[in-house]
Short mmCIF file of C-alpha atoms in Angstrom, two decimals:
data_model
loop_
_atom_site.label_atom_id
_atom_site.label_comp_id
_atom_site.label_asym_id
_atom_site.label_seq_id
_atom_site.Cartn_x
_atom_site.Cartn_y
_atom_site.Cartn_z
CA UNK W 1 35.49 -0.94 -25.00
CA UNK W 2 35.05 -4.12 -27.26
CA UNK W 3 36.25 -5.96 -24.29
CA UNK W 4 33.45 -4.93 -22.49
CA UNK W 5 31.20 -5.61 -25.27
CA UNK W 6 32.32 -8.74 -25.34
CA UNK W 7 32.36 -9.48 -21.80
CA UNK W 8 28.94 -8.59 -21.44
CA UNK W 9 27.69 -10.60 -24.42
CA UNK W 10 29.60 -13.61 -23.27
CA UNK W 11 27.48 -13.33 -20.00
CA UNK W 12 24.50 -11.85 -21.28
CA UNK W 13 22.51 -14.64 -20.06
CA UNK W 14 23.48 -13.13 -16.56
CA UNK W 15 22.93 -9.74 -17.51
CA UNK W 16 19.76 -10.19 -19.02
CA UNK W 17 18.58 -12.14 -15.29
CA UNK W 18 20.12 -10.00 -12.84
CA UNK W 19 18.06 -7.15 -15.52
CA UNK W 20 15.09 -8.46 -15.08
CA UNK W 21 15.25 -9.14 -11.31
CA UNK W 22 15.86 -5.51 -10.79
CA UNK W 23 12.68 -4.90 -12.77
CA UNK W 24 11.03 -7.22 -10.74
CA UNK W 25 12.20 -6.20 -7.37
CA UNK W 26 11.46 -2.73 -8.43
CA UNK W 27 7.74 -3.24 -9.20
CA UNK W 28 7.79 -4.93 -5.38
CA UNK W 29 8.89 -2.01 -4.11
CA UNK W 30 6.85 0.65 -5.56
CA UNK W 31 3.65 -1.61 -4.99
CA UNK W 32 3.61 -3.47 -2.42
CA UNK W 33 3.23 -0.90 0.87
CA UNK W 34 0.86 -1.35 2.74
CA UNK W 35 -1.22 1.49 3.35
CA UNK W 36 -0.93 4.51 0.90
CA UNK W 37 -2.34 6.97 -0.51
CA UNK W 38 -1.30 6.28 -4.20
CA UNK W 39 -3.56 4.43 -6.89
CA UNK W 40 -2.95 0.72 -6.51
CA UNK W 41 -1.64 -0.75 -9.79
CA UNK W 42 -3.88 -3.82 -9.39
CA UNK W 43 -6.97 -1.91 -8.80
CA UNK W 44 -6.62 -0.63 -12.67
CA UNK W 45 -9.30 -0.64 -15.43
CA UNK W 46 -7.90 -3.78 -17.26
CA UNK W 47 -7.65 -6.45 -14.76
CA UNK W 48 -10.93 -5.15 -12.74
CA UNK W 49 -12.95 -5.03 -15.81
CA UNK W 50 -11.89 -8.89 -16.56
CA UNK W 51 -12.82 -9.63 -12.90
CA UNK W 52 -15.89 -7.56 -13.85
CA UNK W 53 -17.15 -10.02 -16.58
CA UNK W 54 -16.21 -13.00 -14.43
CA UNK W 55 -18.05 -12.29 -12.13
CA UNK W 56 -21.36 -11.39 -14.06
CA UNK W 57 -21.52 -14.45 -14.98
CA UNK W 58 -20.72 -16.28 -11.78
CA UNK W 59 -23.27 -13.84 -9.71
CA UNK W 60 -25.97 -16.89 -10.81
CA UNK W 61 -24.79 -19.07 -8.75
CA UNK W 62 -24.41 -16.89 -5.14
CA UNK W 63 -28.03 -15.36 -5.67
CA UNK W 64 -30.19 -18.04 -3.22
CA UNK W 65 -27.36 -17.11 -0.70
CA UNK W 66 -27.16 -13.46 -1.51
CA UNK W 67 -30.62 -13.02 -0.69
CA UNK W 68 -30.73 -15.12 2.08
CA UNK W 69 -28.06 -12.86 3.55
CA UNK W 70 -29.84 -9.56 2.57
CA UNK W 71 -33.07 -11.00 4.01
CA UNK W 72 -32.12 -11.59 7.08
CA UNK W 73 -30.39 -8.42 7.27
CA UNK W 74 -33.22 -6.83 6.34
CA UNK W 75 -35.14 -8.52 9.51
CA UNK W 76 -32.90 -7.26 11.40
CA UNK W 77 -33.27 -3.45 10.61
CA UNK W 78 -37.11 -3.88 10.62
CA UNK W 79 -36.94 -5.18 13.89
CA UNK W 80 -34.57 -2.02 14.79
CA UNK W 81 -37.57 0.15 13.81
CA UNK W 82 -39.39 2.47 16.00
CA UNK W 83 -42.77 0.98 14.83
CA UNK W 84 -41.50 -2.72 16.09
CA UNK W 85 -41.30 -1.85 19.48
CA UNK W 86 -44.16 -1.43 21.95
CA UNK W 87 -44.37 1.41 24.95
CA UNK W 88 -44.58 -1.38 27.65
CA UNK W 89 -44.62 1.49 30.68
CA UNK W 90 -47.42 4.34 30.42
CA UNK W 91 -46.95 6.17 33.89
CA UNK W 92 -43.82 7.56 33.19
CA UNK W 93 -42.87 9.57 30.25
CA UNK W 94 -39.41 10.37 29.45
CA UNK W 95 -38.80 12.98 26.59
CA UNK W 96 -35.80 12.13 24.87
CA UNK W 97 -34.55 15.77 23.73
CA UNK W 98 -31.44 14.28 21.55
CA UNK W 99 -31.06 15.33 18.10
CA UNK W 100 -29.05 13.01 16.15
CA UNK W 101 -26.17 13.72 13.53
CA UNK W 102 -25.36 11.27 11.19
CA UNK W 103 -21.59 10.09 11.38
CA UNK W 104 -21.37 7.12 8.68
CA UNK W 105 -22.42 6.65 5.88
CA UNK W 106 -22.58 3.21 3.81
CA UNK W 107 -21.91 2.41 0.03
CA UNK W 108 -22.85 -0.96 -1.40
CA UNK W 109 -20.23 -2.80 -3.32
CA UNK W 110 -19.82 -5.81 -4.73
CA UNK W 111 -16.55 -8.24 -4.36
CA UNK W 112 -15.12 -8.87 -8.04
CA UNK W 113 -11.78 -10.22 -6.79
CA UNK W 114 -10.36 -11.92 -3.43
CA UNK W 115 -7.91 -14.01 -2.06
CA UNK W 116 -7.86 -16.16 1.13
CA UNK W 117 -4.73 -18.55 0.88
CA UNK W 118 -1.54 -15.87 1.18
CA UNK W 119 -0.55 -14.32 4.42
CA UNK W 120 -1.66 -11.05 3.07
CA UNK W 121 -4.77 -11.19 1.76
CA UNK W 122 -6.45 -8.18 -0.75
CA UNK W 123 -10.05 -7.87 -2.13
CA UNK W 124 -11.14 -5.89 -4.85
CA UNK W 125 -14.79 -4.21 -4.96
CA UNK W 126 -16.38 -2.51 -7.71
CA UNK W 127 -16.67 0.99 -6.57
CA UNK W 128 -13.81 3.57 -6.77
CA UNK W 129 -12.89 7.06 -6.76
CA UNK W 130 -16.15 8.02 -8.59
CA UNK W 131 -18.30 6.86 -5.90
CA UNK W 132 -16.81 8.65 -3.21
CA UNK W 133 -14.27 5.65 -2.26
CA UNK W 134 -11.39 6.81 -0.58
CA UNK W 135 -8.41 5.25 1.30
CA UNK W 136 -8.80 4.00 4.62
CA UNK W 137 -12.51 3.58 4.33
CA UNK W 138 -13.64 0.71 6.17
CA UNK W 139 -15.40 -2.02 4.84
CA UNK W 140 -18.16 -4.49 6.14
CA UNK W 141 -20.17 -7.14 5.46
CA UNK W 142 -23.65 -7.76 6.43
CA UNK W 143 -22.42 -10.00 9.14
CA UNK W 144 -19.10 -8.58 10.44
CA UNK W 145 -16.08 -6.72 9.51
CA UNK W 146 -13.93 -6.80 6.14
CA UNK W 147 -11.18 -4.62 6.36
CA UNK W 148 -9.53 -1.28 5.00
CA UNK W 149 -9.54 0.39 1.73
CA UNK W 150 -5.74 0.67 0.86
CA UNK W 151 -6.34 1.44 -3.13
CA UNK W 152 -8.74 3.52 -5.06
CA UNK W 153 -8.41 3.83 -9.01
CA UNK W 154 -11.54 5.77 -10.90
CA UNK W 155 -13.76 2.39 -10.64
CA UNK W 156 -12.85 0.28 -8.07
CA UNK W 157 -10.81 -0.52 -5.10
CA UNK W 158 -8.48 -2.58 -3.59
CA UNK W 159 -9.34 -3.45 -0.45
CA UNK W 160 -6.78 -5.10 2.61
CA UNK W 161 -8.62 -7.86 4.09
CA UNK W 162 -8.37 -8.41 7.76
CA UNK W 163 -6.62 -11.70 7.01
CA UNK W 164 -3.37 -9.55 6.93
CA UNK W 165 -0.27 -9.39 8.51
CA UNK W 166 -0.35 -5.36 9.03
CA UNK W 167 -4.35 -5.72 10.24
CA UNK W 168 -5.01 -4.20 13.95
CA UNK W 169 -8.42 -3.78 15.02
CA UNK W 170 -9.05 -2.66 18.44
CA UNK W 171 -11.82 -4.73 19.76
CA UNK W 172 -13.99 -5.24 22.79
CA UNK W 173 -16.10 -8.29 23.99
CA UNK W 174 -19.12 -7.74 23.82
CA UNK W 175 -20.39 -8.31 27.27
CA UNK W 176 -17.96 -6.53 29.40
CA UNK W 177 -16.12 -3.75 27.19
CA UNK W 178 -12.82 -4.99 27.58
CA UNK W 179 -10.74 -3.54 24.87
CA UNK W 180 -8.12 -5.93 23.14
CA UNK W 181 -6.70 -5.86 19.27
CA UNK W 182 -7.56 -8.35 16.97
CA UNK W 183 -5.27 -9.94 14.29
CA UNK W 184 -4.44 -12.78 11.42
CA UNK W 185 -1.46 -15.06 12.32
CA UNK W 186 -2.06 -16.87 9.17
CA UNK W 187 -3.51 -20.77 8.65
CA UNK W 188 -7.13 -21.37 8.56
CA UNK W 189 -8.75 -18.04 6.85
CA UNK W 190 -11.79 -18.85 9.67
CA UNK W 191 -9.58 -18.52 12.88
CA UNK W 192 -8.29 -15.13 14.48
CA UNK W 193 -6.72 -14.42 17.55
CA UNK W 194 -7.60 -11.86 20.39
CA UNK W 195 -4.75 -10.30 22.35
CA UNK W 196 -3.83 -8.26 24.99
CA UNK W 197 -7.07 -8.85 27.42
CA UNK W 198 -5.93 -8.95 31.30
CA UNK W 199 -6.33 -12.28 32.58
CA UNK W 200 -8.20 -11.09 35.44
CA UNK W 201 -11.48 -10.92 33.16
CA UNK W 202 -13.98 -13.47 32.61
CA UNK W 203 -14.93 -15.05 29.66
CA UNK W 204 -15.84 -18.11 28.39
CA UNK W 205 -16.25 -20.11 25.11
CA UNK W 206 -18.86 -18.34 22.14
CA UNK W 207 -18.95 -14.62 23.98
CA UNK W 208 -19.18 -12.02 20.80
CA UNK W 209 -15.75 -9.96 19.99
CA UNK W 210 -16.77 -6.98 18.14
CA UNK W 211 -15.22 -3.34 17.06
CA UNK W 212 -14.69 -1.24 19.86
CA UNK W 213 -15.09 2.29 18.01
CA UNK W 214 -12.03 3.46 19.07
CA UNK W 215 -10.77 3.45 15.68
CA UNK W 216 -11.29 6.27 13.16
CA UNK W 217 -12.77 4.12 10.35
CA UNK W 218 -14.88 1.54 11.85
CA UNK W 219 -18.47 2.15 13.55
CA UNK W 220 -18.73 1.21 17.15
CA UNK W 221 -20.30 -2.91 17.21
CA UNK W 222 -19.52 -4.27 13.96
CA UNK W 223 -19.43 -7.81 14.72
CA UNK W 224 -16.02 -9.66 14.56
CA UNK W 225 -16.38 -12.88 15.66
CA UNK W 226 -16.89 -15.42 18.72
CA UNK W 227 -14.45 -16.80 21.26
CA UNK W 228 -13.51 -20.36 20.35
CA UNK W 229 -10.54 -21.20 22.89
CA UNK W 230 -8.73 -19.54 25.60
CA UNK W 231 -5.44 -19.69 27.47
CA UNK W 232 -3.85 -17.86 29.60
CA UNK W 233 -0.18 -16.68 28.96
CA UNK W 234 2.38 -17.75 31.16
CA UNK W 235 4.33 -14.66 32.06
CA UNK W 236 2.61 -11.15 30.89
CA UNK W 237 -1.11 -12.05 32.58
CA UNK W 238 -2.95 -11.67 29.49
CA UNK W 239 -5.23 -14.75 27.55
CA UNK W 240 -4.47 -15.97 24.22
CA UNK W 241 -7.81 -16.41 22.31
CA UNK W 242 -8.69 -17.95 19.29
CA UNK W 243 -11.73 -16.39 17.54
CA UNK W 244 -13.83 -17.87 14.80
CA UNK W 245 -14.80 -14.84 11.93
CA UNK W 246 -18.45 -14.41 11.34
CA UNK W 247 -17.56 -13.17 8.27
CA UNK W 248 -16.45 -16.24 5.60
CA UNK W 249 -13.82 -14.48 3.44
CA UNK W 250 -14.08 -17.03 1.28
CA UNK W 251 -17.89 -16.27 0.18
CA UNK W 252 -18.06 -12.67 0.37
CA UNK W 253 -20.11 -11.24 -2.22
CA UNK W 254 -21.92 -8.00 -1.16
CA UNK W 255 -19.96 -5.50 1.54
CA UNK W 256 -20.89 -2.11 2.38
CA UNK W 257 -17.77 0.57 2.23
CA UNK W 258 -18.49 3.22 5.38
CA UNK W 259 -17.51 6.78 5.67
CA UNK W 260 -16.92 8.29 8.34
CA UNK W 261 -18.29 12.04 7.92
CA UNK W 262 -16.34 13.15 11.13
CA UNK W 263 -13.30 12.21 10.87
CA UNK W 264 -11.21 15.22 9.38
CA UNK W 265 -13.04 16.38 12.77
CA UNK W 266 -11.60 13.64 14.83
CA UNK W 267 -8.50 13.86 13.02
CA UNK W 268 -8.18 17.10 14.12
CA UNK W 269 -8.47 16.75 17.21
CA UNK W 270 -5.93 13.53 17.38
CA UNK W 271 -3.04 16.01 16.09
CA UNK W 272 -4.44 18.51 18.90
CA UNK W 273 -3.48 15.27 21.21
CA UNK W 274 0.00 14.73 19.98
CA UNK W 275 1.42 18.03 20.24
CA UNK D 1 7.17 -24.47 -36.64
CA UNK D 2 4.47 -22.23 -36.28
CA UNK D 3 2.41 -24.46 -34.59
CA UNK D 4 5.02 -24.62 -31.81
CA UNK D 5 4.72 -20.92 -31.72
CA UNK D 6 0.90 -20.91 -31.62
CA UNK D 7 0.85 -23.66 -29.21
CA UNK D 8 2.68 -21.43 -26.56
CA UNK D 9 0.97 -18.28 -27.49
CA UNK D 10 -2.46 -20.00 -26.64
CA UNK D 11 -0.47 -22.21 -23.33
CA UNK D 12 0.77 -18.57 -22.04
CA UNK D 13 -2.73 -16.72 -22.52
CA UNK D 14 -5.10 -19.85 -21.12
CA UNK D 15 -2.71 -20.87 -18.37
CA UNK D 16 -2.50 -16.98 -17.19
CA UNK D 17 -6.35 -17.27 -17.18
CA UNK D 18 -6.66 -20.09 -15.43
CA UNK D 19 -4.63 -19.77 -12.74
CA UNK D 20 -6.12 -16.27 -11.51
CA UNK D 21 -9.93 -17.06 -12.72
CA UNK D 22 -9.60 -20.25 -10.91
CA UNK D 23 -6.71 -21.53 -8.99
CA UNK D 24 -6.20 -18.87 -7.29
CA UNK D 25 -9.83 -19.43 -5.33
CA UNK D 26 -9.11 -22.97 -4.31
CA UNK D 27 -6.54 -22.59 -1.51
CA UNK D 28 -7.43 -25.26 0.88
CA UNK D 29 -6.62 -24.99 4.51
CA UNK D 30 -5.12 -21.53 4.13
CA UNK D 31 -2.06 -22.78 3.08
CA UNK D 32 -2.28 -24.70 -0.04
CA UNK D 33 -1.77 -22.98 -3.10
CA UNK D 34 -1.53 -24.26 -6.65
CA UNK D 35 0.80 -22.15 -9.37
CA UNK D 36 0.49 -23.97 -12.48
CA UNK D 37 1.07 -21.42 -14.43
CA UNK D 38 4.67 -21.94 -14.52
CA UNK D 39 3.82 -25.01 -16.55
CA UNK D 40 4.65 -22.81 -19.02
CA UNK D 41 8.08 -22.28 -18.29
CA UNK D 42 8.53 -26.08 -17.57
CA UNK D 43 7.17 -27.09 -20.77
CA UNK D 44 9.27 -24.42 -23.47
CA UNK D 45 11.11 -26.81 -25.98
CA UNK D 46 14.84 -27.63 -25.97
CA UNK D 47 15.91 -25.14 -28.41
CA UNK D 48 14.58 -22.31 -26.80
CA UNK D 49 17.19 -19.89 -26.65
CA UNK D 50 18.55 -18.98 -22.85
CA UNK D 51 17.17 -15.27 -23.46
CA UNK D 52 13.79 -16.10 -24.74
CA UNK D 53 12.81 -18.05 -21.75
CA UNK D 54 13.68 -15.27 -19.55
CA UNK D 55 11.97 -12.90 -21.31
CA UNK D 56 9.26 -14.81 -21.35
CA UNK D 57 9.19 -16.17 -17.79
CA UNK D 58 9.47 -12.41 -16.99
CA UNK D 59 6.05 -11.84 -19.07
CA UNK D 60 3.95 -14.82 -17.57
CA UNK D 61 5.13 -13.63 -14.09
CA UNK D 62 4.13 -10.30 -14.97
CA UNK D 63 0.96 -11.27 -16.50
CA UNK D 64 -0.73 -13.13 -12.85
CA UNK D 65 1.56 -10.55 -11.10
CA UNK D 66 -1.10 -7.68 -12.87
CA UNK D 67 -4.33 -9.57 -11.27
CA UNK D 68 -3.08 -10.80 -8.25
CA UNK D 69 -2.18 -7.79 -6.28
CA UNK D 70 1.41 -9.12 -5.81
CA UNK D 71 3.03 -6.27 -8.03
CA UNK D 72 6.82 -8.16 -8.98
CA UNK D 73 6.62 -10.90 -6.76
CA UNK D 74 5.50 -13.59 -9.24
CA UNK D 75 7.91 -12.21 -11.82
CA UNK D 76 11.05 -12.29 -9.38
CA UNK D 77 10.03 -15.69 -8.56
CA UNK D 78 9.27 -17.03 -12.53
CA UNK D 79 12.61 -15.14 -13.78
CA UNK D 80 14.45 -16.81 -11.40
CA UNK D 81 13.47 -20.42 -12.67
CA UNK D 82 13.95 -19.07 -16.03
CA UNK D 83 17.46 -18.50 -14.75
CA UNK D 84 17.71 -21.84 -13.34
CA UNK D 85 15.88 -23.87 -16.13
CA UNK D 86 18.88 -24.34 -18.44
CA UNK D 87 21.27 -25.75 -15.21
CA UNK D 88 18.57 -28.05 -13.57
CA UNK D 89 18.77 -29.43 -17.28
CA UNK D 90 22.34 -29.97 -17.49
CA UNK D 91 21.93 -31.30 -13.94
CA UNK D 92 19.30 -33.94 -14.91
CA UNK D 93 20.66 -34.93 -17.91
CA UNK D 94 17.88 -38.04 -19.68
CA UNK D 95 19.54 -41.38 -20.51
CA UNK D 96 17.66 -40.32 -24.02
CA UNK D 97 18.82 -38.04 -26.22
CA UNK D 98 17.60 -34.93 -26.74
CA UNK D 99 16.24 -34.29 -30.36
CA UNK D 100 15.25 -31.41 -32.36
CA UNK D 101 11.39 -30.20 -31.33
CA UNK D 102 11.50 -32.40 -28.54
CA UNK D 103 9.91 -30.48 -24.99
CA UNK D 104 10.64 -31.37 -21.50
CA UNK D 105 7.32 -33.19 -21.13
CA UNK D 106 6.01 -36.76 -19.45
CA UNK D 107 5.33 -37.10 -23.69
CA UNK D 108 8.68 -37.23 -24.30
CA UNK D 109 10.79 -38.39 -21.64
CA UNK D 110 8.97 -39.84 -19.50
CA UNK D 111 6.83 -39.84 -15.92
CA UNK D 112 10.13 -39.82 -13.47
CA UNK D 113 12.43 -37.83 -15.54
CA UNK D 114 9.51 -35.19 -15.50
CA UNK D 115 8.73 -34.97 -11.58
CA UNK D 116 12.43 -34.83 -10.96
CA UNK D 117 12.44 -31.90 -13.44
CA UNK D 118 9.12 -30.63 -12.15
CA UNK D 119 9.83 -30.45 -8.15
CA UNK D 120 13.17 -28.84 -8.17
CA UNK D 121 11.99 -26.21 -10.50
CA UNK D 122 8.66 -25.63 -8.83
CA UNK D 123 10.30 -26.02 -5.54
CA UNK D 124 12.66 -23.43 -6.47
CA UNK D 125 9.92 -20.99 -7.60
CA UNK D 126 7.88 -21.53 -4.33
CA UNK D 127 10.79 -20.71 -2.08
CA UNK D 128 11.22 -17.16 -3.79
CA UNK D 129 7.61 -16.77 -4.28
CA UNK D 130 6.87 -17.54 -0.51
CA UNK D 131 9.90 -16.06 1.09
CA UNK D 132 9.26 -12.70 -1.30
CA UNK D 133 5.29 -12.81 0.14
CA UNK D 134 6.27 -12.59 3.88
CA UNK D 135 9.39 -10.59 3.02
CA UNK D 136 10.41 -11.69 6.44
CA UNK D 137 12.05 -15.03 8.27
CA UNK D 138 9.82 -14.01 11.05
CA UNK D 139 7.80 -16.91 10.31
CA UNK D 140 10.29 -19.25 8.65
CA UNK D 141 8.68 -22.44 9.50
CA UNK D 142 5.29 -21.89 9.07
CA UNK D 143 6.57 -20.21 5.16
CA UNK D 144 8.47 -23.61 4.92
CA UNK D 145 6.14 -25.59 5.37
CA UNK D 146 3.63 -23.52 3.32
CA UNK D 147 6.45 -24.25 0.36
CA UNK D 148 6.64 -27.95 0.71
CA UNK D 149 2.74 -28.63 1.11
CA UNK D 150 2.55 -26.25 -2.43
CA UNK D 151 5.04 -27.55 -4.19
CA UNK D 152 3.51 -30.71 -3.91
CA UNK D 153 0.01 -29.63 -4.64
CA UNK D 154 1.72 -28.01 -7.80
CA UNK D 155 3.61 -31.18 -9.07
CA UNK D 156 0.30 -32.90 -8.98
CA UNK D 157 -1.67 -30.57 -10.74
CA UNK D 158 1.03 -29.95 -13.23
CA UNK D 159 1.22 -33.55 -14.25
CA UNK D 160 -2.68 -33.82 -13.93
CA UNK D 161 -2.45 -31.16 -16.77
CA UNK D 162 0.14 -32.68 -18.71
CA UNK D 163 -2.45 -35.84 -18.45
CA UNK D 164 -5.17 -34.37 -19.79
CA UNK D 165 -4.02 -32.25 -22.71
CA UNK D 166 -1.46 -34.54 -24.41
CA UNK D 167 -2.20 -37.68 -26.17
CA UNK D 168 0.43 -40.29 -26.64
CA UNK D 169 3.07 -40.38 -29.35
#
C-alpha cells in the first residue's frame, strides 16, 4: 500500500493531468451534442446575465442600424396590407371563401451572445423557457434565416446558428421550386453552399434560395440567400453552388423565435408515415 | 509576494473577460481566431509549483469554456499546456539564469527566447483546441491550416500585450 502511495505521489504530476483531462473530456461529452432536449450549460443565468449587461451598454451603438432594419421591415408588411392594394378588375368578382388558421407564431428576441469564427457556431438570445422558448424552435431574422433553438434555460437560449456543421435546411429557389439542402462548409461566415439540385435546371447568378417549408420548424419563404457561383459536378449530375447569406451573422441584433402551433399535429402524422 | 499573487488574480479575471467580451467577436475571415487568454498560463513565474499551474490552467480553461458554449474543450486544451509548460522549459533552456521571482516574460528574458516559448506552447494549445472543435480529421487540412494562421495571430497579440502592460526593468 505505501508503495502505491508512493508511486502515485512520485507521479502525481501525471495523475493530477491525466485527472483533469478526464474532467475535461467529461464536460465535452455531456455538453457538447448537438441537438437535445436537456438545458444547455452555457445558456445559464451567470454567463447570460454578464452578456446581458454587455450588451446594454453596447445596444447604443447598433440603434441607427436597428431601426433602419425594423423600418424597412415595417414597409414591407404595410405594403403586404389589404388597404395597399387596389381592385384593378371590377367585372369579375371572385369570393374568396377561405378561413385562415394561424400556424406560427413569432417572439422577438434579442442576440446577447454569438460567434462566427468556429466551425460550429452558437448564439444566445434573451428569451427562454419563460417565454414559451422551446427546443427546435426556429429562429429568423428580419432578413433571412438564423437557425435552431438547441438550448433553453428559464431566461434565455442557446441557439445553433446555421453556420454549423450538423445544419440542413431543405431549400428551394425561388423561381422554379426546386428543392435542394443548404449547408456551412466552414471559411467565410458570408458564403454557403447549395446541394443536391439536378443539373438539368436552370439558374443563373443572384436567383433567391429560400426555405422550402418542408421542414417542421421553419415557415415556407424565409429568405436564405442568393446564388453567387455555379458548377456543375462531374459525375452525380447535380451543381455545386455557392450562396451569399442575406443574413450577416456577424451583426445580428434583433431575431424573431417562431412556433410552429401545428406541429405535434404534423408530428403526428410523420410517425403515422414511418410505421 | 502578495503582489505576485494579486497580480495573477487580477491577469486571470481581466484576461477571462477580455477574451470572451472581445476577442472572441473579431475572427477575421472565418478562420482567424485570437486566444490570449492563455497568456496567463505563459506568463506564471518560475517557482510555480507543477500542480498549481494545472490547477489553474484547468480554471482559466474552465472559466471561457462557461461563456463560450464549448463545455471542456478549452480546458482539455489549457490543461494540456499546463502539462507541457514545465518540459517546453527544460527544452528551451535561456543562456540566463533563472532567478527567484523571475516570469517567463519578453521583461525578463528577452524578445526571441519568448516567441520560441510562446509558439510551441500556443501551437500546442491550438492543435487540441482545433482538433477537439471538429472532433473529426474529416477536414484535417482546412483545421490545419485554421491552427497555423491562429497561432500566429495569437503570438502577435500575446506579445502586443506583453508590450503594452510591462514597462522596462
Amino acid at each position: 500500500m505505501r508503495q502505491l502511495f508512493r508511486f502515485l505521489f512520485k507521479y502525481y504530476f501525471f495523475f493530477l493531468f491525466v485527472l483533469l483531462e478526464v474532467f475535461a473530456f467529461i464536460m465535452i461529452a455531456n455538453n457538447n451534442y448537438y441537438q437535445g432536449g436537456r438545458m444547455l450549460n452555457t445558456a445559464n443565468q451567470l454567463t447570460g446575465s454578464i452578456y446581458q449587461s454587455y450588451n446594454n451598454i453596447f445596444d447604443y451603438f447598433n440603434l441607427k442600424e436597428t431601426n433602419r432594419q425594423l423600418a424597412a421591415e415595417n414597409a414591407l408588411l404595410h405594403a403586404q396590407n389589404e388597404n395597399s392594394y387596389v381592385k384593378i378588375t371590377n367585372k369579375l368578382f371572385k369570393v374568396q371563401d377561405t378561413t385562415y388558421k394561424q400556424q406560427y407564431q413569432y417572439v422577438d428576441a434579442k442576440v446577447i451572445s454569438s460567434s462566427t469564427g468556429k466551425r460550429n457556431n452558437y448564439l444566445m438570445l434573451n428569451k427562454g423557457f419563460e417565454q414559451g422558448v422551446r427546443n427546435d424552435m426556429a429562429v429568423v431574422s428580419p432578413i433571412g434565416i438564423v437557425g435552431i433553438v438547441n438550448g433553453v434555460s428559464n431566461n434565455f437560449c442557446s441557439v445553433m446558428s446555421l453556420l454549423h456543421s450538423e445544419m440542413k435546411i431543405t431549400a428551394k429557389i425561388k423561381k422554379n421550386n426546386y428543392l435542394g439542402t443548404v449547408v456551412w462548409e466552414g471559411g467565410s461566415y458570408k458564403t454557403g453552399t447549395l446541394l443536391d439540385i439536378p443539373s438539368h435546371v436552370v439558374i443563373s447568378k443572384g436567383d433567391t434560395v429560400i426555405t422550402s417549408g418542408h421542414s417542421l420548424d421553419f415557415p415556407e419563404g424565409i429568405p436564405i440567400g442568393t446564388v453567387s457561383y455555379f458548377k456543375i459536378n462531374q459525375g452525380d449530375n447535380t451543381y455545386k453552388i455557392n450562396i451569399t447569406f442575406f443574413t450577416d451573422y456577424k451583426k445580428l441584433d434583433y431575431v424573431y423565435i417562431v412556433r410552429n402551433l401545428f406541429k405535434e399535429e404534423q408530428l403526428k402524422m410523420k410517425g403515422v408515415q414511418h410505421e | 509576494m502578495n503582489n505576485v499573487y494579486l497580480r495573477n488574480s487580477v491577469r486571470f479575471i481581466l484576461l477571462i473577460l477580455l477574451q470572451v467580451l472581445v476577442l472572441d467577436n473579431i475572427n477575421f475571415r472565418g478562420y482567424l481566431n485570437p486566444y490570449i487568454y492563455i497568456m496567463f498560463i505563459l506568463l506564471l513565474p518560475f517557482e510555480t509549483p507543477d500542480w498549481f499551474i494545472l490547477v489553474s490552467s484547468f480554471l482559466v480553461g474552465f472559466g471561457v469554456d462557461l461563456f463560450s458554449n464549448t463545455m471542456g474543450m478549452h480546458t482539455a486544451a489549457s490543461v494540456f499546456i499546463g502539462f507541457c509548460r514545465p518540459g517546453v522549459l527544460r527544452f528551451i533552456s535561456s543562456t540566463r539564469d533563472y532567478e527567484q521571482g523571475m516570469t517567463p516574460s519578453i521583461r525578463d528574458l528577452g524578445i526571441s527566447w519568448f516567441l520560441k516559448y510562446s509558439i510551441i506552447i500556443v501551437l500546442l494549445h491550438h492543435i487540441v483546441f482545433f482538433y477537439l472543435e471538429v472532433f473529426s480529421f474529416h477536414e484535417f487540412f482546412y483545421t490545419f491550416w485554421r491552427v497555423i494562421i491562429s497561432t500566429i495571430f495569437t503570438v502577435i497579440f500575446i506579445v502586443i500585450g506583453q508590450y503594452l502592460f510591462y514597462k522596462k526593468k
